[in-house]
Tab-separated table of C-alpha atoms in Angstrom:
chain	number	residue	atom	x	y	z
G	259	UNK	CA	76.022	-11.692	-50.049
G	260	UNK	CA	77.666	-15.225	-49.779
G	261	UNK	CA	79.754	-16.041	-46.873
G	262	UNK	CA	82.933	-16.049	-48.933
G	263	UNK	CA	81.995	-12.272	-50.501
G	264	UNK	CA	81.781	-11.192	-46.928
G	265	UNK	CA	85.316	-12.820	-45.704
G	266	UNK	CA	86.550	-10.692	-49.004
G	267	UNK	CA	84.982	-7.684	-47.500
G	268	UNK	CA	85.724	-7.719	-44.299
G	269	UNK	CA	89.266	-8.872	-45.075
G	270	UNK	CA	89.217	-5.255	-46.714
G	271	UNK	CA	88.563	-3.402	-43.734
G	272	UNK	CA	90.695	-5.394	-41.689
G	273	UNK	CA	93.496	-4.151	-43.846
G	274	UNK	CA	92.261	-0.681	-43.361
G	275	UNK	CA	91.965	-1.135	-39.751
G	276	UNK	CA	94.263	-2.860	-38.694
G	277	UNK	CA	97.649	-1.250	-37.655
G	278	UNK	CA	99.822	-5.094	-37.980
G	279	UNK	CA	102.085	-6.509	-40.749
G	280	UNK	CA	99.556	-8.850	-41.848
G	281	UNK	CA	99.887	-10.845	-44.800
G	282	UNK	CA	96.579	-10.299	-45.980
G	283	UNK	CA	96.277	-12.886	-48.450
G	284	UNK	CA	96.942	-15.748	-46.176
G	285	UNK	CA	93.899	-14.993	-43.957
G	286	UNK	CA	90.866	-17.555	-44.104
G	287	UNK	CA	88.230	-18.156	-42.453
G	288	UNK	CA	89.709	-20.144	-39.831
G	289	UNK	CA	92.234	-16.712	-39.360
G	290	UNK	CA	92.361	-15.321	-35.641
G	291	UNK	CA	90.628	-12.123	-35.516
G	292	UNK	CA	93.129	-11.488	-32.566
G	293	UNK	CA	96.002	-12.564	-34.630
G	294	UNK	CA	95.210	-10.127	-37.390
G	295	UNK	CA	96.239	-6.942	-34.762
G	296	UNK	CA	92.823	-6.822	-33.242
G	297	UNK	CA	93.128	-6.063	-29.752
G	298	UNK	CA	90.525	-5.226	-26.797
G	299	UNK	CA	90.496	-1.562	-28.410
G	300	UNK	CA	90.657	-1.643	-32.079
G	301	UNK	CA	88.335	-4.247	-32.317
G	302	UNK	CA	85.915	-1.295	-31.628
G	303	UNK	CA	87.105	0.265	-34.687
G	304	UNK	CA	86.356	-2.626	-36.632
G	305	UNK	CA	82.744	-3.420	-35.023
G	306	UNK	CA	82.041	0.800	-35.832
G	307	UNK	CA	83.408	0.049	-39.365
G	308	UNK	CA	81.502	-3.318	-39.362
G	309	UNK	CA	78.043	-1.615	-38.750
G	310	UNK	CA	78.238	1.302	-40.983
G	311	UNK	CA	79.372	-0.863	-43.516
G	312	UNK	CA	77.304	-3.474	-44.333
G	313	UNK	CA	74.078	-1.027	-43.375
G	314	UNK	CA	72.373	-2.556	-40.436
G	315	UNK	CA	72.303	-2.529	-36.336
G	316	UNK	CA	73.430	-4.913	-34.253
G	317	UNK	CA	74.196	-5.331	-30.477
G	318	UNK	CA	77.756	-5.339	-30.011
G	319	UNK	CA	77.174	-7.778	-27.324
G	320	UNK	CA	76.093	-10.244	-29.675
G	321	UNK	CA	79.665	-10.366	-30.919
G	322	UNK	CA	80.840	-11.408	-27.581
G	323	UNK	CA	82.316	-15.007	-28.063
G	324	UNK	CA	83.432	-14.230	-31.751
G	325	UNK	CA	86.652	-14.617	-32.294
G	326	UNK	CA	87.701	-16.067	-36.017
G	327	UNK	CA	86.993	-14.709	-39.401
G	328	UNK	CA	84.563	-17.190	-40.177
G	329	UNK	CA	82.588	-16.717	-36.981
G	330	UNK	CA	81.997	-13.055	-37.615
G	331	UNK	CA	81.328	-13.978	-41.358
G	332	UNK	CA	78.764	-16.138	-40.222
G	333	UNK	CA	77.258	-13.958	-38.068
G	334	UNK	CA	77.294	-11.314	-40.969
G	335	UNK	CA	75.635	-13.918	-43.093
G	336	UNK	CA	73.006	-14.663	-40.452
G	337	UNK	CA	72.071	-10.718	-39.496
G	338	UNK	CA	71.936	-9.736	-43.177
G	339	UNK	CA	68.800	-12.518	-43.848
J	175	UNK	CA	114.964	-5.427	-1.144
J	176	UNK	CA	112.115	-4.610	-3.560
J	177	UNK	CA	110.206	-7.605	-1.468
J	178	UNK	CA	111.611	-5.668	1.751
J	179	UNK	CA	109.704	-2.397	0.882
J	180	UNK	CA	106.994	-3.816	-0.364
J	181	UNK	CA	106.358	-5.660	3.464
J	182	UNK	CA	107.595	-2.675	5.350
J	183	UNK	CA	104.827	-0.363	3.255
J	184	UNK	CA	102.125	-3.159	4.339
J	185	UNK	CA	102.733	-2.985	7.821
J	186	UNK	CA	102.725	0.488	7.784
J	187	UNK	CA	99.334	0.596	5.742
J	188	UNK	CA	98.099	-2.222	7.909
J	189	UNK	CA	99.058	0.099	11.081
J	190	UNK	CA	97.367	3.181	9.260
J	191	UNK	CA	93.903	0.978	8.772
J	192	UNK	CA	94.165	-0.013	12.169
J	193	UNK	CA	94.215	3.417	13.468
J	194	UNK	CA	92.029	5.132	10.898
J	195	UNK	CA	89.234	2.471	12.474
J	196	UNK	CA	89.688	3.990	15.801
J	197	UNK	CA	89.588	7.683	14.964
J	198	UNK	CA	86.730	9.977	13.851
J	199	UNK	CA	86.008	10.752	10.686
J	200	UNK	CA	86.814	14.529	11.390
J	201	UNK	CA	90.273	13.705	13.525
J	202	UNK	CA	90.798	11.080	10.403
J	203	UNK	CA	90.397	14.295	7.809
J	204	UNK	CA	92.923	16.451	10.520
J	205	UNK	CA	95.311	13.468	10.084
J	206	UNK	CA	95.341	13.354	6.569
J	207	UNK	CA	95.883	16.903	6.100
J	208	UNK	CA	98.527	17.137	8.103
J	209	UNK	CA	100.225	13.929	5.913
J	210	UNK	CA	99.363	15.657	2.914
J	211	UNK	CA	101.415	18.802	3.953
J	212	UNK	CA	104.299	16.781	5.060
J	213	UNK	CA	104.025	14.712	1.355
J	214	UNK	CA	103.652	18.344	-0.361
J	215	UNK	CA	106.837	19.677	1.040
J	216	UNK	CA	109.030	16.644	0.737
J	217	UNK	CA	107.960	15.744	-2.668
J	218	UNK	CA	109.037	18.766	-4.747
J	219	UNK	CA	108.686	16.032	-7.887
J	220	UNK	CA	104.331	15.553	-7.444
J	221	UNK	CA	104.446	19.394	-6.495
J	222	UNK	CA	106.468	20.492	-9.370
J	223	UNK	CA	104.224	18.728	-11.974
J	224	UNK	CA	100.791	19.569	-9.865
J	225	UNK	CA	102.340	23.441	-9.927
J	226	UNK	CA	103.298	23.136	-13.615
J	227	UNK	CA	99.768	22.182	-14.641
J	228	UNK	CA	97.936	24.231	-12.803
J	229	UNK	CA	99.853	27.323	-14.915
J	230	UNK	CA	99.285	24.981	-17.692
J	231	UNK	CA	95.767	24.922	-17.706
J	232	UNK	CA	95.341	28.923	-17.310
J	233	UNK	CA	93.245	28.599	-14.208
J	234	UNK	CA	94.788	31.512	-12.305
J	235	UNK	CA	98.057	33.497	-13.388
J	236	UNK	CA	98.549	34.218	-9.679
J	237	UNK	CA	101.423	32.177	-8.593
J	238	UNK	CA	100.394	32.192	-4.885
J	239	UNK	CA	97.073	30.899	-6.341
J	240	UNK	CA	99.213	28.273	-8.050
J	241	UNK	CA	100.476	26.864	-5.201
J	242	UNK	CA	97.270	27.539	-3.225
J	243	UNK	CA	95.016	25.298	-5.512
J	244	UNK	CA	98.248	22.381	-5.496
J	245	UNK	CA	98.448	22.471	-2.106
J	246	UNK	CA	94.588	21.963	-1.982
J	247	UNK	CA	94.443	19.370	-4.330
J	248	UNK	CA	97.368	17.320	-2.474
J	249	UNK	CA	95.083	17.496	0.577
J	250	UNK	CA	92.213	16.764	-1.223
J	251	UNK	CA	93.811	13.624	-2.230
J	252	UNK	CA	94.617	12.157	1.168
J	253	UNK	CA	91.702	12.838	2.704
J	254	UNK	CA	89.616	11.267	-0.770
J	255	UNK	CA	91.619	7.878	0.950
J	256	UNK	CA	90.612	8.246	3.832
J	257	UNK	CA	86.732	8.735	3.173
J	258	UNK	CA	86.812	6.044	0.740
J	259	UNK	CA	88.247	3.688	3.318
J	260	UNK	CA	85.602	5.159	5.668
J	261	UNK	CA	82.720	5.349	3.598
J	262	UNK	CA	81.594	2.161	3.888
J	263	UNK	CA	80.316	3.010	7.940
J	264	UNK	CA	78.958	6.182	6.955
J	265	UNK	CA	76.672	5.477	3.516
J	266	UNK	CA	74.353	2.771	3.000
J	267	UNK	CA	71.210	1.587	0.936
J	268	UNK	CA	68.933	3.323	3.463
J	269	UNK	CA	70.615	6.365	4.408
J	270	UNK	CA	72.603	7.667	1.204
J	271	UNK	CA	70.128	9.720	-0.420
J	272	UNK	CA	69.501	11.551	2.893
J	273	UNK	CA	73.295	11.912	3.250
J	274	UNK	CA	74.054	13.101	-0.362
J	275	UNK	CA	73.118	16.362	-2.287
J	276	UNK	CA	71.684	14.585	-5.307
J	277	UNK	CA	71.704	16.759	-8.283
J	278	UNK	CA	71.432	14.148	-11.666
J	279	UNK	CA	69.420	15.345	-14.689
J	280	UNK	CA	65.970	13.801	-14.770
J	281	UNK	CA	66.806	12.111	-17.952
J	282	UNK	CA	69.721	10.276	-16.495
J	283	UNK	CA	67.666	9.201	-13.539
J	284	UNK	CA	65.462	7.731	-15.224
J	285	UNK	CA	68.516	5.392	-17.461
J	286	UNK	CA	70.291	4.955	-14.198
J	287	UNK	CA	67.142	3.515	-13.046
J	288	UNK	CA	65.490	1.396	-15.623
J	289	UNK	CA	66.112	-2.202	-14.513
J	290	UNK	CA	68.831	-3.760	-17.240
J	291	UNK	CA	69.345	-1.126	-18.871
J	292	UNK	CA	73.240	-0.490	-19.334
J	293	UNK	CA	75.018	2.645	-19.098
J	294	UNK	CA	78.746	4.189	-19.246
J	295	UNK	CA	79.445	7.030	-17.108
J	296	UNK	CA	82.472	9.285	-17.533
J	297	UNK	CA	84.299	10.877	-15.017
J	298	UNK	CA	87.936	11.895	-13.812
J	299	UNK	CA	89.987	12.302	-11.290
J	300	UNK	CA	87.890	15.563	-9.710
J	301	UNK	CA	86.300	14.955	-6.705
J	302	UNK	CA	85.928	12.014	-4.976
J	303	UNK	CA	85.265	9.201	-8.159
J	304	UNK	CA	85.491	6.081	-4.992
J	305	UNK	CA	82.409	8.081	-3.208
J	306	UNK	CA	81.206	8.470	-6.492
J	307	UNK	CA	81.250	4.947	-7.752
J	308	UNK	CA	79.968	3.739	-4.470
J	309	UNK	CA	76.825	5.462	-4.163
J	310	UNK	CA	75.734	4.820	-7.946
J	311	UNK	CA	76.241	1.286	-7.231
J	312	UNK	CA	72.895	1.820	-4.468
J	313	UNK	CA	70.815	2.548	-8.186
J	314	UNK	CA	72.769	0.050	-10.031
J	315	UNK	CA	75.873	-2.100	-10.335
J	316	UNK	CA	78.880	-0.230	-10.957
J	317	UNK	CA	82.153	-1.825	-12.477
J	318	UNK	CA	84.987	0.544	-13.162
J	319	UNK	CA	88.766	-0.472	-13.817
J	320	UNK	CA	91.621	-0.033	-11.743
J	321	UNK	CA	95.345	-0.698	-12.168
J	322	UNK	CA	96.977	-2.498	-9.925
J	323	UNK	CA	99.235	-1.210	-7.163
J	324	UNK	CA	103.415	-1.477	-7.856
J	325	UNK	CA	103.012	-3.469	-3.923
J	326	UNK	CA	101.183	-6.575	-4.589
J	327	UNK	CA	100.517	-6.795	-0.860
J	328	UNK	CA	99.280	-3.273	-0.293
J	329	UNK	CA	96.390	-3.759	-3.551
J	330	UNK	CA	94.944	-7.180	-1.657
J	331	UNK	CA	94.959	-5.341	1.580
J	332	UNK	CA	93.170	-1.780	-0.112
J	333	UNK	CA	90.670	-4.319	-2.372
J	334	UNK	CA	89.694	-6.131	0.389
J	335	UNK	CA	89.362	-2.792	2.536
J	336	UNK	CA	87.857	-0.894	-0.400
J	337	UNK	CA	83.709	-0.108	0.528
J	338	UNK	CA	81.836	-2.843	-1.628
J	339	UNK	CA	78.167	-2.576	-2.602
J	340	UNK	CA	77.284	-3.675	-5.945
J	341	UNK	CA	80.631	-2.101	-6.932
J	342	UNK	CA	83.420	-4.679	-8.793
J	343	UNK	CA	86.757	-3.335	-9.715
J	344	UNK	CA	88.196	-5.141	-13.079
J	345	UNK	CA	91.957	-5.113	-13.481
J	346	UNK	CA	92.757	-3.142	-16.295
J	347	UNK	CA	94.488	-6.113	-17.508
J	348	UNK	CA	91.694	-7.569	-17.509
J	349	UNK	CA	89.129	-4.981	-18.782
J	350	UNK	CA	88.811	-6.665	-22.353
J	351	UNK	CA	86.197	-5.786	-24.800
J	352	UNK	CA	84.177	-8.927	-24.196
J	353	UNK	CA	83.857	-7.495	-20.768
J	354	UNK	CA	83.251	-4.126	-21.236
J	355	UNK	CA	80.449	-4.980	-23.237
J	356	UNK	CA	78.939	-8.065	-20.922
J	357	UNK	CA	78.885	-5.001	-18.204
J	358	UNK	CA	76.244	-3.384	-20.484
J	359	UNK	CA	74.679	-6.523	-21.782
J	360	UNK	CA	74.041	-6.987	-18.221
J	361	UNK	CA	72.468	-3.827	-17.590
J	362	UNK	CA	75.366	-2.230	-15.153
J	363	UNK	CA	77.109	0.960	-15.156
J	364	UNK	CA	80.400	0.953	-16.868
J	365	UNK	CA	82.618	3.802	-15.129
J	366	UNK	CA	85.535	4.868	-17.646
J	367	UNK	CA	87.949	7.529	-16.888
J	368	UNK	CA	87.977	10.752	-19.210
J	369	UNK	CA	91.553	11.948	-18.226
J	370	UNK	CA	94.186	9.394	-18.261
J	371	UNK	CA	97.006	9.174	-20.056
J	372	UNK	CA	96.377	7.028	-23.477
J	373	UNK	CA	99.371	7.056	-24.434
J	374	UNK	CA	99.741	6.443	-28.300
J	375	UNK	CA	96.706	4.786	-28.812
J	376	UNK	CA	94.450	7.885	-27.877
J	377	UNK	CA	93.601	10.501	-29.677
J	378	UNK	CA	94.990	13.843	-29.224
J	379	UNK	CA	91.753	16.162	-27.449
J	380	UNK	CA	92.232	19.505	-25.833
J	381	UNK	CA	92.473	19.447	-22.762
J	382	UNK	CA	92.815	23.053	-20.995
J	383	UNK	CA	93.428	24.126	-24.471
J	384	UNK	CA	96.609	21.483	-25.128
J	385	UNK	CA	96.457	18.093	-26.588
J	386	UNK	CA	96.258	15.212	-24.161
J	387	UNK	CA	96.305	11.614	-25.253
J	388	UNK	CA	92.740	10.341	-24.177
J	389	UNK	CA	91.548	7.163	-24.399
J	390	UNK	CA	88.504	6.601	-27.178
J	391	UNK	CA	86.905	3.323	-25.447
J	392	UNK	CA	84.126	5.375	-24.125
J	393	UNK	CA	82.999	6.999	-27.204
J	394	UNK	CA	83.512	4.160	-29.307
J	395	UNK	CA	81.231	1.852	-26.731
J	396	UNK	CA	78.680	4.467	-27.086
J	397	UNK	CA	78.564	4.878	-30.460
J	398	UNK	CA	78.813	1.005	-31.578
J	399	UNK	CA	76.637	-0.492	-28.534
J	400	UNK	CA	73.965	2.886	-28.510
J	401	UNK	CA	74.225	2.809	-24.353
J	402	UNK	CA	73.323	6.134	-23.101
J	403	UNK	CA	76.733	8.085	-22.127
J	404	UNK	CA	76.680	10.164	-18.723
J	405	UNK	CA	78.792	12.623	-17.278
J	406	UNK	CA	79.009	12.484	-13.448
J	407	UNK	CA	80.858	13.428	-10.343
J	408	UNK	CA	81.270	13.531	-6.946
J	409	UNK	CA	81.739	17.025	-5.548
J	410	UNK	CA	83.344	17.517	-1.943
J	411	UNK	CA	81.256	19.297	0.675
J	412	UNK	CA	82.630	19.003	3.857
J	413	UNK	CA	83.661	16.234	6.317
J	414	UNK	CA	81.606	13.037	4.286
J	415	UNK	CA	79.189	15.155	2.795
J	416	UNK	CA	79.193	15.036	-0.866
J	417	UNK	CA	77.035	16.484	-4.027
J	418	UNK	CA	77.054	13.876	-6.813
J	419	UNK	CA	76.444	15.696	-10.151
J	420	UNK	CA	75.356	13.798	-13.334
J	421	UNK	CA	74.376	16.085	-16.643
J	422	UNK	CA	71.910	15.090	-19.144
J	423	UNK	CA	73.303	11.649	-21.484
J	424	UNK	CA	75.026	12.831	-24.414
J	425	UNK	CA	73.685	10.881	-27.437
J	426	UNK	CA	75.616	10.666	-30.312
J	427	UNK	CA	74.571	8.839	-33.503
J	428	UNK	CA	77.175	7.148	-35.830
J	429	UNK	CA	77.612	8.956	-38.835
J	430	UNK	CA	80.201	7.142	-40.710
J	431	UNK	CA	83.084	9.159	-40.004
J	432	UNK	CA	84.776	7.146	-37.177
J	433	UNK	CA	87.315	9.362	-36.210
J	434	UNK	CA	85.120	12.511	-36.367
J	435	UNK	CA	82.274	10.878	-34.310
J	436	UNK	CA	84.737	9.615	-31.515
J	437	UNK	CA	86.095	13.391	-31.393
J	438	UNK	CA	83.395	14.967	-31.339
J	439	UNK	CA	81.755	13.084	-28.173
J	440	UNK	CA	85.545	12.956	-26.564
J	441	UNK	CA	85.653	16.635	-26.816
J	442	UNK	CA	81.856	17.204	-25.616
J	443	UNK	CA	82.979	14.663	-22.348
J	444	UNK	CA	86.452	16.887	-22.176
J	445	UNK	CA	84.643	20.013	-21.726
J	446	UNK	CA	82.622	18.935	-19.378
J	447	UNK	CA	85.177	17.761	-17.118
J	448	UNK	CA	87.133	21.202	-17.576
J	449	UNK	CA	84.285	22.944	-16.292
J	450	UNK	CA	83.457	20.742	-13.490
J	451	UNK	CA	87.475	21.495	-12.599
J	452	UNK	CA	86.859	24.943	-13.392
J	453	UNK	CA	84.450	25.723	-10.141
J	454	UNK	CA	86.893	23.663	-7.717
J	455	UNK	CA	89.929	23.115	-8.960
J	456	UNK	CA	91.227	22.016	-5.738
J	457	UNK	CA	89.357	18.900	-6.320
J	458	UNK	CA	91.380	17.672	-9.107
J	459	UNK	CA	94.477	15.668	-9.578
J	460	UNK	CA	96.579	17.940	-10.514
J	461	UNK	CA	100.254	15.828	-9.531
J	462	UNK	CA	99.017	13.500	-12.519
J	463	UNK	CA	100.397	13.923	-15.773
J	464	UNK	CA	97.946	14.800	-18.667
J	465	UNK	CA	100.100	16.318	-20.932
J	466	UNK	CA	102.868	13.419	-20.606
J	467	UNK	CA	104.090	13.252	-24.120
J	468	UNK	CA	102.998	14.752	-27.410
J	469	UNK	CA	100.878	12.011	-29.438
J	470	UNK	CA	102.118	11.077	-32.451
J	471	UNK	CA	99.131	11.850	-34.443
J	472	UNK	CA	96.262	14.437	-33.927
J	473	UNK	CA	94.470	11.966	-35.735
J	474	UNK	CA	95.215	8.742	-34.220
J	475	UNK	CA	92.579	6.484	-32.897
């Protein structure tokens, strides 16, 4: 899965998640995961959503630090090789 | 005026430090009692609601038991202070274990004592959860979070007071997710609270058989980091003597169903704590409001 195919997915289940009026079309990579109605407790949601989804374990911890689109894309990208 | 009260309540906890140094710890537990009584009878609010959820909860249908276990539980309370405030003379690295009726499931031990490993442990407000927090920080670091007291002066003066081991107190404020999970990354104990209020962002569990808004940080933590989740407390014996109990870790694998999966281990931590209430009820908070409002949702996370 390319970096951009995972943005598109994971801009999915942001939308799912996410309990903001988002406009969900504007969001890039360079989008805010904070600014997209993430906050210290839904952000949980998304990393249990996150894990199940895409089919393979990861530390939580390791997102520590993460905080746009693109990073967690990017991480995505990384774990998945 | 509010900056009034807030120095006049200072000076008079500064004046109640000063002479709960200078007293034993069994004239400090006479003391506090006799406060508690005084706050019992004066504040028909805290006793209403204590009352109110003691019937709630079906414990007893006796009211004289009623107001038997509240006026227990307000007593309970003050003197909790005043052996947290104390504790720190009493209990240390050497002597705890000697001190304290240690009753933790073997499994849990052995988490609670494999170097870096990190763990959450769940509790309430039964017992005595300062004690509590303070003697599992002699096995490993501890970091719970607190919220801040309304008198700015009075929470500098109680931190500074409070017993400290390997024990940190986060501000909730400050209790991100970033540090929640550098707690476990770092191989501490993360101490969450089963039975406060969560508002609308909890999830409606039973609680004494009615909903109660309860937070789902420690179930989700469990299930998306994989750290073991405890159950502990710290029972009340008798003037500082204390049995801490911790059951076996409750693991709980994802299963896809997020909502489900965070119930399910909410409700297993839930009953646990009702029991644990169940065999001393006077133990519990009972002036704090559990069932505060109706969530909006039984299916809200």
């Amino acid at each position: 899965m390319t970096q951009l195919q995972i943005i598109e997915k994971l801009r999915t289940m942001m939308r799912k998640s996410s309990q903001a009026q988002v406009d969900w079309d504007t969001v890039t990579a360079d989008s805010s995961i904070a600014s997209l109605g993430f906050d210290s407790l839904s952000i949980l949601d998304l990393v249990y959503d996150i894990q199940q989804e895409f089919g393979f374990e990861f530390e939580a911890e390791e997102l520590v630090g993460v905080k746009t689109v693109g990073q967690l894309a990017d991480f995505l990208e990384k774990k998945q090789k | 005026m509010k900056k009034l009260r807030h120095l006049l309540e200072y000076c008079a906890s500064l004046f109640g430090l000063f002479l709960l140094d200078r007293i034993s710890p069994s004239t400090a537990e006479h003391l506090a009692i006799k406060m508690a009584d005084l706050w019992y009878c004066f504040n028909s609010l805290r006793r209403q609601i204590a009352c109110d959820n003691i019937r709630r909860s079906g414990i007893t249908p006796s009211d004289s038991e009623v107001n038997r276990i509240a006026r227990e539980s307000f007593r309970h309370l003050a003197v909790l202070v005043v052996e947290s405030l104390k504790s720190g003379n009493v209990f240390d690295e050497n002597n705890w274990r000697e001190k304290v009726e240690i009753d933790i499931h073997p499994e849990t031990m052995e988490i609670l004592k494999e170097p870096g490993r990190g763990v959450i442990l769940v509790s309430g407000h039964f017992g005595n959860w300062e004690v509590a927090a303070q003697l599992l920080s002699y096995i490993k670091p501890v970091t719970g979070i607190t919220r801040d007291m309304d008198n700015p002066y009075t929470d500098k003066l109680m931190k500074e007071r409070k017993p400290r081991n390997r024990f940190q107190l986060t501000p909730k404020h400050d209790a991100g997710v970033d540090r929640l999970l550098s707690v476990l990354k770092n191989g501490e104990i993360l101490a969450l609270m089963i039975d406060q209020h969560a508002m609308g962002r909890g999830m409606a569990i039973n609680f004494f058989g009615m909903p109660a808004s309860t937070h789902t940080s420690p179930a989700l933590l469990h299930l998306v980091t994989r750290a073991p989740l405890c159950f502990g407390y710290c029972i009340r014996k008798g003037p500082m003597s204390y049995k801490f109990k911790a059951i076996a870790p409750i693991i709980h694998k994802p299963t896809g169903n997020r909502e489900n999966d965070v119930r399910v281990i909410l409700e297993m931590l839930t009953i646990e704590l009702e029991n644990a209430i169940r065999q001393n009820p006077e133990q519990y908070l009972w002036a704090h409001r559990r069932w505060k409002i109706k969530p909006p949702s039984a299916n809200q996370v």
